[in-house]
Amino acid sequence: MNLSPDSAPTPLAPVGTDDSPAAGRERPDPHSPRWSARELRLLLALIWPGQLLVVAGIVAANAQPQIAQHFHTTQIAWFGLAFTLATILATPFAVRLGDVHGKRRVMLVLAAAGLVGDVITVFAPNYPVMVAGRVVGGLYGPVAVLVLAAVRDLFPPRRVAVALGTVAGSVGVLSLVTPLLSGWLLDEFGWRGALWFLVASTVVALLTLLCVPETPRRAAPGRLDWPGAVLLGGGLALVVFTAGQGRAWGWTSPGVSLAFAAGAATLVAFTVRELKVDRPILDLRMLGRRPVATVLVGSSIPQAAFFASQTILIFLALFPAIPHVSDGLGWTTTRVAVVGIPAGLVTFAAGVAVGAMVRRVSPRAVWYAGLVLLATGMVLAALYHRDTAQIVWTGVVMGLGGGILMAGQQTMIVSVVSPEEQAAANGMSSLLTQVCLTLTSQFLYTVLAGESTVLDGTAFYRDQAFTHAYLAMGAVVALGLLVSLAIPALRHPQEADSGTAGHPAEDTRAASDA
């Protein structure tokens, strides 16, 4: 697809201010408490592309045990790690191109690339080819970032918080349908059947994005900062690769130490360069403002723990019970999906509720409540995870905290950056979350491996492994809470488009009012 500025369509204004003939027939009032039909259609059109990344994660996680046993590999972590690494590397480019050419156009290109990767994965004859397909499929990842940034472009200010909460919290509803369908596919057709579902899902995302109007261009065309991109990609690749090989090589081995040092040095060089160039691939100057830095870092750490913790339940529920080898529950994937329905409903409800709550309550206070609930749920899951009832009610507590986190992160970002910075802030948030998720996942696998037995090339886990893993994720959430305590007072999201959001003087004034 041609991304040249000359061929791009005229950008459309946000919903409620569109002067196009179609808008003239409807002309929704942005101040009306009622949502127009056009706004509701747009909201629905953004949900599936925005949450496909999470849906793909659910399907991939459910399929991992079968894939590991089919290919007799102990390196199943790379099934997710390859996808994550590709997403990390593609995100800065996607954000920059979205600001220059329009987010819809870039999302369509990325979705098409992701579809190619999904097809490679489903036809993979061996594990290395499968990992390569996951790398290509990971190019879809930045679509989730661009969808969230597009919400602010396409909805009037008073709708933004609720729209973000609905898009972010909708993962709860999708996590009801996706596990049921993927579980049935896994039980009836094996892991290839589940991966075919991913192919179909990406096709649906492509078609849905065609219904989304183009967003305003917020950056002038110009050359991409290729040296900065190479430094960022190389540094992150080294750090992520080191995290992936830590258990195999030994965390204190010379190879791990050298690779990590090289990655850190490359990222330092990237930072120095980006602070000097006029058009950086990633605007690190935003991190010089306390509200932005604390929100992005403080929200990335606990979200990574929440997503990583889903892996614990997958291994706990799907792995068989083998005396002195495995303390899994031996459930079918379909049963796991049914048991997860209450948690999914709570996650969605919490996400929607956050959008309404932050109009009256500080986004920071809502965020703290979500962190406390999630950490509590992790501790409870560590103690109670041995039957259906225990997994249901501990999952509800974690789902409530997780729903608040996913929606709360977006409302806080809107509160501390300007509309022009929205996509860059979402991109930086995604990068930080993905890097934190990679490191947290490797930490999780290391904890699980402490109480595991390798049988016929597959690692099986004892009950203590699951207990320690949940406690470890609870500790990561607690770390996120400590960082989040440094977040200053935040304005309400509906006030963020008044022209002051993201400006240092106003951020300082907000902090002094805390």
Tab-separated table of C-alpha atoms in Angstrom, residues 171-432:
chain	number	residue	atom	x	y	z
A	171	VAL	CA	-11.094	-7.553	26.542
A	172	GLY	CA	-13.287	-8.948	29.312
A	173	VAL	CA	-16.097	-9.836	26.905
A	174	LEU	CA	-13.724	-11.035	24.198
A	175	SER	CA	-11.979	-13.207	26.766
A	176	LEU	CA	-15.301	-14.996	27.281
A	177	VAL	CA	-15.899	-15.873	23.649
A	178	THR	CA	-12.296	-16.420	22.543
A	179	PRO	CA	-11.326	-19.128	25.059
A	180	LEU	CA	-14.591	-20.996	24.443
A	181	LEU	CA	-14.080	-21.014	20.692
A	182	SER	CA	-10.331	-21.644	20.825
A	183	GLY	CA	-10.905	-24.326	23.462
A	184	TRP	CA	-13.368	-26.127	21.239
A	185	LEU	CA	-10.957	-25.829	18.309
A	186	LEU	CA	-8.040	-27.149	20.389
A	187	ASP	CA	-10.075	-30.051	21.752
A	188	GLU	CA	-11.538	-30.996	18.369
A	189	PHE	CA	-8.918	-29.961	15.798
A	190	GLY	CA	-5.692	-29.436	17.755
A	191	TRP	CA	-3.403	-26.429	17.819
A	192	ARG	CA	-3.573	-25.821	14.064
A	193	GLY	CA	-7.349	-25.364	14.349
A	194	ALA	CA	-6.831	-22.688	17.005
A	195	LEU	CA	-4.240	-20.913	14.870
A	196	TRP	CA	-6.649	-20.907	11.933
A	197	PHE	CA	-8.949	-18.924	14.200
A	198	LEU	CA	-6.191	-16.313	14.465
A	199	VAL	CA	-6.039	-16.097	10.681
A	200	ALA	CA	-9.799	-15.530	10.484
A	201	SER	CA	-9.627	-12.983	13.324
A	202	THR	CA	-7.011	-10.913	11.524
A	203	VAL	CA	-9.140	-10.927	8.362
A	204	VAL	CA	-12.069	-9.582	10.425
A	205	ALA	CA	-9.814	-6.870	11.885
A	206	LEU	CA	-8.793	-5.812	8.376
A	207	LEU	CA	-12.414	-5.540	7.262
A	208	THR	CA	-13.396	-3.675	10.424
A	209	LEU	CA	-10.619	-1.109	9.993
A	210	LEU	CA	-12.027	-0.276	6.564
A	211	CYS	CA	-15.060	1.150	8.406
A	212	VAL	CA	-12.937	3.550	10.484
A	213	PRO	CA	-12.405	7.090	9.119
A	214	GLU	CA	-8.913	8.424	8.645
A	215	THR	CA	-7.429	10.443	11.499
A	216	PRO	CA	-5.852	13.911	11.279
A	217	ARG	CA	-2.158	14.025	10.455
A	218	ARG	CA	-0.280	15.434	13.409
A	219	ALA	CA	3.273	15.483	12.029
A	220	ALA	CA	4.876	16.872	8.901
A	221	PRO	CA	6.374	14.396	6.429
A	222	GLY	CA	10.096	13.911	6.801
A	223	ARG	CA	12.811	11.313	6.839
A	224	LEU	CA	12.570	8.685	9.517
A	225	ASP	CA	15.336	8.658	12.096
A	226	TRP	CA	16.860	5.441	10.793
A	227	PRO	CA	20.035	5.579	12.944
A	228	GLY	CA	17.869	6.042	16.028
A	229	ALA	CA	15.593	3.209	14.922
A	230	VAL	CA	18.563	0.866	14.437
A	231	LEU	CA	19.943	1.735	17.871
A	232	LEU	CA	16.544	1.275	19.522
A	233	GLY	CA	15.819	-1.973	17.730
A	234	GLY	CA	19.293	-3.375	18.319
A	235	GLY	CA	19.321	-2.430	21.994
A	236	LEU	CA	15.872	-3.820	22.726
A	237	ALA	CA	16.577	-6.963	20.701
A	238	LEU	CA	19.715	-7.643	22.739
A	239	VAL	CA	17.937	-7.077	26.054
A	240	VAL	CA	14.945	-9.228	25.077
A	241	PHE	CA	17.181	-11.948	23.616
A	242	THR	CA	19.251	-11.980	26.802
A	243	ALA	CA	16.100	-12.343	28.895
A	244	GLY	CA	14.992	-15.226	26.688
A	245	GLN	CA	18.322	-17.063	26.958
A	246	GLY	CA	18.959	-16.384	30.635
A	247	ARG	CA	17.642	-19.713	31.884
A	248	ALA	CA	19.384	-21.728	29.160
A	249	TRP	CA	22.788	-20.021	29.464
A	250	GLY	CA	22.684	-19.216	33.158
A	251	TRP	CA	21.898	-15.734	34.454
A	252	THR	CA	25.468	-15.180	35.651
A	253	SER	CA	27.160	-16.637	32.558
A	254	PRO	CA	29.589	-14.470	30.523
A	255	GLY	CA	27.329	-14.685	27.458
A	256	VAL	CA	24.306	-13.256	29.299
A	257	SER	CA	26.365	-10.548	30.987
A	258	LEU	CA	28.014	-9.506	27.717
A	259	ALA	CA	24.752	-9.454	25.729
A	260	PHE	CA	22.943	-7.481	28.419
A	261	ALA	CA	25.798	-4.971	28.697
A	262	ALA	CA	25.851	-4.531	24.909
A	263	GLY	CA	22.087	-3.988	24.858
A	264	ALA	CA	22.246	-1.456	27.689
A	265	ALA	CA	25.101	0.436	26.005
A	266	THR	CA	23.172	0.558	22.723
A	267	LEU	CA	20.098	1.954	24.461
A	268	VAL	CA	22.229	4.612	26.149
A	269	ALA	CA	23.577	5.617	22.723
A	270	PHE	CA	20.003	5.720	21.428
A	271	THR	CA	18.951	7.997	24.296
A	272	VAL	CA	21.814	10.416	23.654
A	273	ARG	CA	20.963	10.609	19.962
A	274	GLU	CA	17.200	11.024	20.397
A	275	LEU	CA	17.656	13.990	22.735
A	276	LYS	CA	19.577	15.807	19.974
A	277	VAL	CA	17.659	15.143	16.741
A	278	ASP	CA	14.720	17.281	15.586
A	279	ARG	CA	12.442	14.392	14.602
A	280	PRO	CA	13.206	11.488	16.951
A	281	ILE	CA	11.750	8.051	16.316
A	282	LEU	CA	10.711	8.068	19.994
A	283	ASP	CA	10.261	11.401	21.766
A	284	LEU	CA	12.147	10.750	25.006
A	285	ARG	CA	11.777	14.409	25.993
A	286	MET	CA	8.296	13.548	27.263
A	287	LEU	CA	9.908	11.423	29.974
A	288	GLY	CA	11.539	14.577	31.301
A	289	ARG	CA	8.121	15.579	32.657
A	290	ARG	CA	7.308	13.898	35.945
A	291	PRO	CA	3.602	13.229	35.262
A	292	VAL	CA	4.350	11.517	31.939
A	293	ALA	CA	7.322	9.499	33.222
A	294	THR	CA	5.577	8.246	36.353
A	295	VAL	CA	2.364	7.372	34.527
A	296	LEU	CA	4.110	5.463	31.732
A	297	VAL	CA	6.542	3.560	33.958
A	298	GLY	CA	4.134	3.073	36.855
A	299	SER	CA	1.439	1.627	34.589
A	300	SER	CA	3.667	-0.621	32.482
A	301	ILE	CA	5.052	-2.731	35.323
A	302	PRO	CA	1.773	-4.006	36.879
A	303	GLN	CA	0.111	-4.493	33.493
A	304	ALA	CA	2.982	-6.767	32.494
A	305	ALA	CA	2.427	-8.804	35.661
A	306	PHE	CA	-1.300	-9.097	34.928
A	307	PHE	CA	-0.757	-10.394	31.390
A	308	ALA	CA	2.077	-12.722	32.450
A	309	SER	CA	-0.044	-14.207	35.229
A	310	GLN	CA	-2.487	-15.598	32.651
A	311	THR	CA	0.219	-18.094	31.710
A	312	ILE	CA	0.127	-19.573	35.223
A	313	LEU	CA	-3.526	-20.552	34.924
A	314	ILE	CA	-2.959	-22.057	31.481
A	315	PHE	CA	-0.223	-24.395	32.732
A	316	LEU	CA	-2.070	-25.110	35.990
A	317	ALA	CA	-5.356	-26.006	34.308
A	318	LEU	CA	-4.253	-27.716	31.098
A	319	PHE	CA	-1.284	-29.774	32.218
A	320	PRO	CA	-2.138	-33.284	33.476
A	321	ALA	CA	-1.897	-34.607	37.008
A	322	ILE	CA	1.069	-37.019	37.131
A	323	PRO	CA	2.183	-38.243	40.593
A	324	HIS	CA	5.544	-36.734	41.612
A	325	VAL	CA	5.828	-35.038	38.180
A	326	SER	CA	2.934	-32.672	37.475
A	327	ASP	CA	0.250	-31.106	39.687
A	328	GLY	CA	-1.826	-29.750	36.827
A	329	LEU	CA	-5.614	-30.057	36.960
A	330	GLY	CA	-5.894	-31.833	33.605
A	331	TRP	CA	-8.834	-29.758	32.370
A	332	THR	CA	-9.896	-29.332	28.764
A	333	THR	CA	-9.420	-25.928	27.166
A	334	THR	CA	-13.197	-25.546	26.955
A	335	ARG	CA	-13.559	-26.045	30.690
A	336	VAL	CA	-10.896	-23.404	31.318
A	337	ALA	CA	-12.888	-20.998	29.152
A	338	VAL	CA	-16.146	-21.653	31.019
A	339	VAL	CA	-14.475	-21.215	34.408
A	340	GLY	CA	-13.051	-17.899	33.202
A	341	ILE	CA	-16.445	-16.399	32.256
A	342	PRO	CA	-17.088	-14.605	35.610
A	343	ALA	CA	-13.622	-13.021	35.585
A	344	GLY	CA	-14.111	-11.876	31.987
A	345	LEU	CA	-17.447	-10.228	32.753
A	346	VAL	CA	-15.961	-8.432	35.739
A	347	THR	CA	-12.985	-7.243	33.667
A	348	PHE	CA	-15.265	-5.686	31.044
A	349	ALA	CA	-17.551	-4.094	33.628
A	350	ALA	CA	-14.567	-2.635	35.471
A	351	GLY	CA	-13.159	-1.130	32.274
A	352	VAL	CA	-16.432	0.583	31.362
A	353	ALA	CA	-16.935	1.761	34.956
A	354	VAL	CA	-13.505	3.414	34.984
A	355	GLY	CA	-14.526	5.668	32.086
A	356	ALA	CA	-17.487	6.950	34.098
A	357	MET	CA	-15.698	7.088	37.461
A	358	VAL	CA	-12.790	9.266	36.347
A	359	ARG	CA	-15.243	12.056	35.511
A	360	ARG	CA	-15.872	12.400	39.250
A	361	VAL	CA	-12.886	10.746	40.952
A	362	SER	CA	-9.176	11.307	40.400
A	363	PRO	CA	-7.750	8.892	37.787
A	364	ARG	CA	-4.864	8.333	40.190
A	365	ALA	CA	-7.173	7.165	43.008
A	366	VAL	CA	-8.923	4.729	40.655
A	367	TRP	CA	-5.524	3.420	39.538
A	368	TYR	CA	-4.391	2.779	43.124
A	369	ALA	CA	-7.586	0.843	43.833
A	370	GLY	CA	-6.951	-1.372	40.805
A	371	LEU	CA	-3.377	-2.105	41.889
A	372	VAL	CA	-4.448	-3.094	45.403
A	373	LEU	CA	-7.182	-5.378	44.047
A	374	LEU	CA	-4.835	-7.041	41.559
A	375	ALA	CA	-2.089	-7.644	44.135
A	376	THR	CA	-4.680	-9.064	46.540
A	377	GLY	CA	-5.998	-11.373	43.825
A	378	MET	CA	-2.478	-12.661	43.096
A	379	VAL	CA	-1.882	-13.525	46.748
A	380	LEU	CA	-5.265	-15.232	47.029
A	381	ALA	CA	-4.578	-17.240	43.860
A	382	ALA	CA	-1.238	-18.341	45.313
A	383	LEU	CA	-3.051	-19.778	48.334
A	384	TYR	CA	-6.237	-21.036	46.665
A	385	HIS	CA	-5.955	-22.600	43.194
A	386	ARG	CA	-6.799	-26.253	43.670
A	387	ASP	CA	-10.420	-26.533	42.498
A	388	THR	CA	-12.973	-24.824	40.284
A	389	ALA	CA	-14.561	-22.635	42.962
A	390	GLN	CA	-11.207	-21.281	44.129
A	391	ILE	CA	-10.076	-20.425	40.616
A	392	VAL	CA	-13.390	-18.691	39.861
A	393	TRP	CA	-13.430	-16.346	42.847
A	394	THR	CA	-9.721	-15.543	42.824
A	395	GLY	CA	-10.031	-14.904	39.078
A	396	VAL	CA	-12.871	-12.454	39.721
A	397	VAL	CA	-10.700	-10.448	42.118
A	398	MET	CA	-7.799	-10.382	39.643
A	399	GLY	CA	-10.174	-9.580	36.752
A	400	LEU	CA	-11.586	-6.612	38.652
A	401	GLY	CA	-8.101	-5.246	39.289
A	402	GLY	CA	-6.949	-5.987	35.746
A	403	GLY	CA	-9.952	-4.280	34.157
A	404	ILE	CA	-9.325	-1.150	36.210
A	405	LEU	CA	-5.653	-1.207	35.214
A	406	MET	CA	-6.201	-1.525	31.468
A	407	ALA	CA	-8.774	1.270	31.322
A	408	GLY	CA	-7.099	3.357	34.021
A	409	GLN	CA	-3.780	3.453	32.185
A	410	GLN	CA	-5.390	5.061	29.153
A	411	THR	CA	-7.297	7.678	31.138
A	412	MET	CA	-4.090	8.666	32.931
A	413	ILE	CA	-2.164	8.979	29.666
A	414	VAL	CA	-4.896	11.229	28.245
A	415	SER	CA	-4.605	13.349	31.405
A	416	VAL	CA	-0.883	14.078	31.039
A	417	VAL	CA	-0.220	14.530	27.306
A	418	SER	CA	-1.565	16.765	24.559
A	419	PRO	CA	-3.523	15.384	21.564
A	420	GLU	CA	-0.394	15.803	19.411
A	421	GLU	CA	1.577	13.617	21.835
A	422	GLN	CA	-1.112	10.959	22.282
A	423	ALA	CA	0.164	8.457	19.706
A	424	ALA	CA	3.785	8.886	20.820
A	425	ALA	CA	2.798	8.401	24.466
A	426	ASN	CA	0.771	5.285	23.626
A	427	GLY	CA	3.698	3.973	21.591
A	428	MET	CA	6.115	4.558	24.428
A	429	SER	CA	3.677	2.970	26.873
A	430	SER	CA	3.376	-0.081	24.626
A	431	LEU	CA	7.152	-0.393	24.344
A	432	LEU	CA	7.616	-0.169	28.091
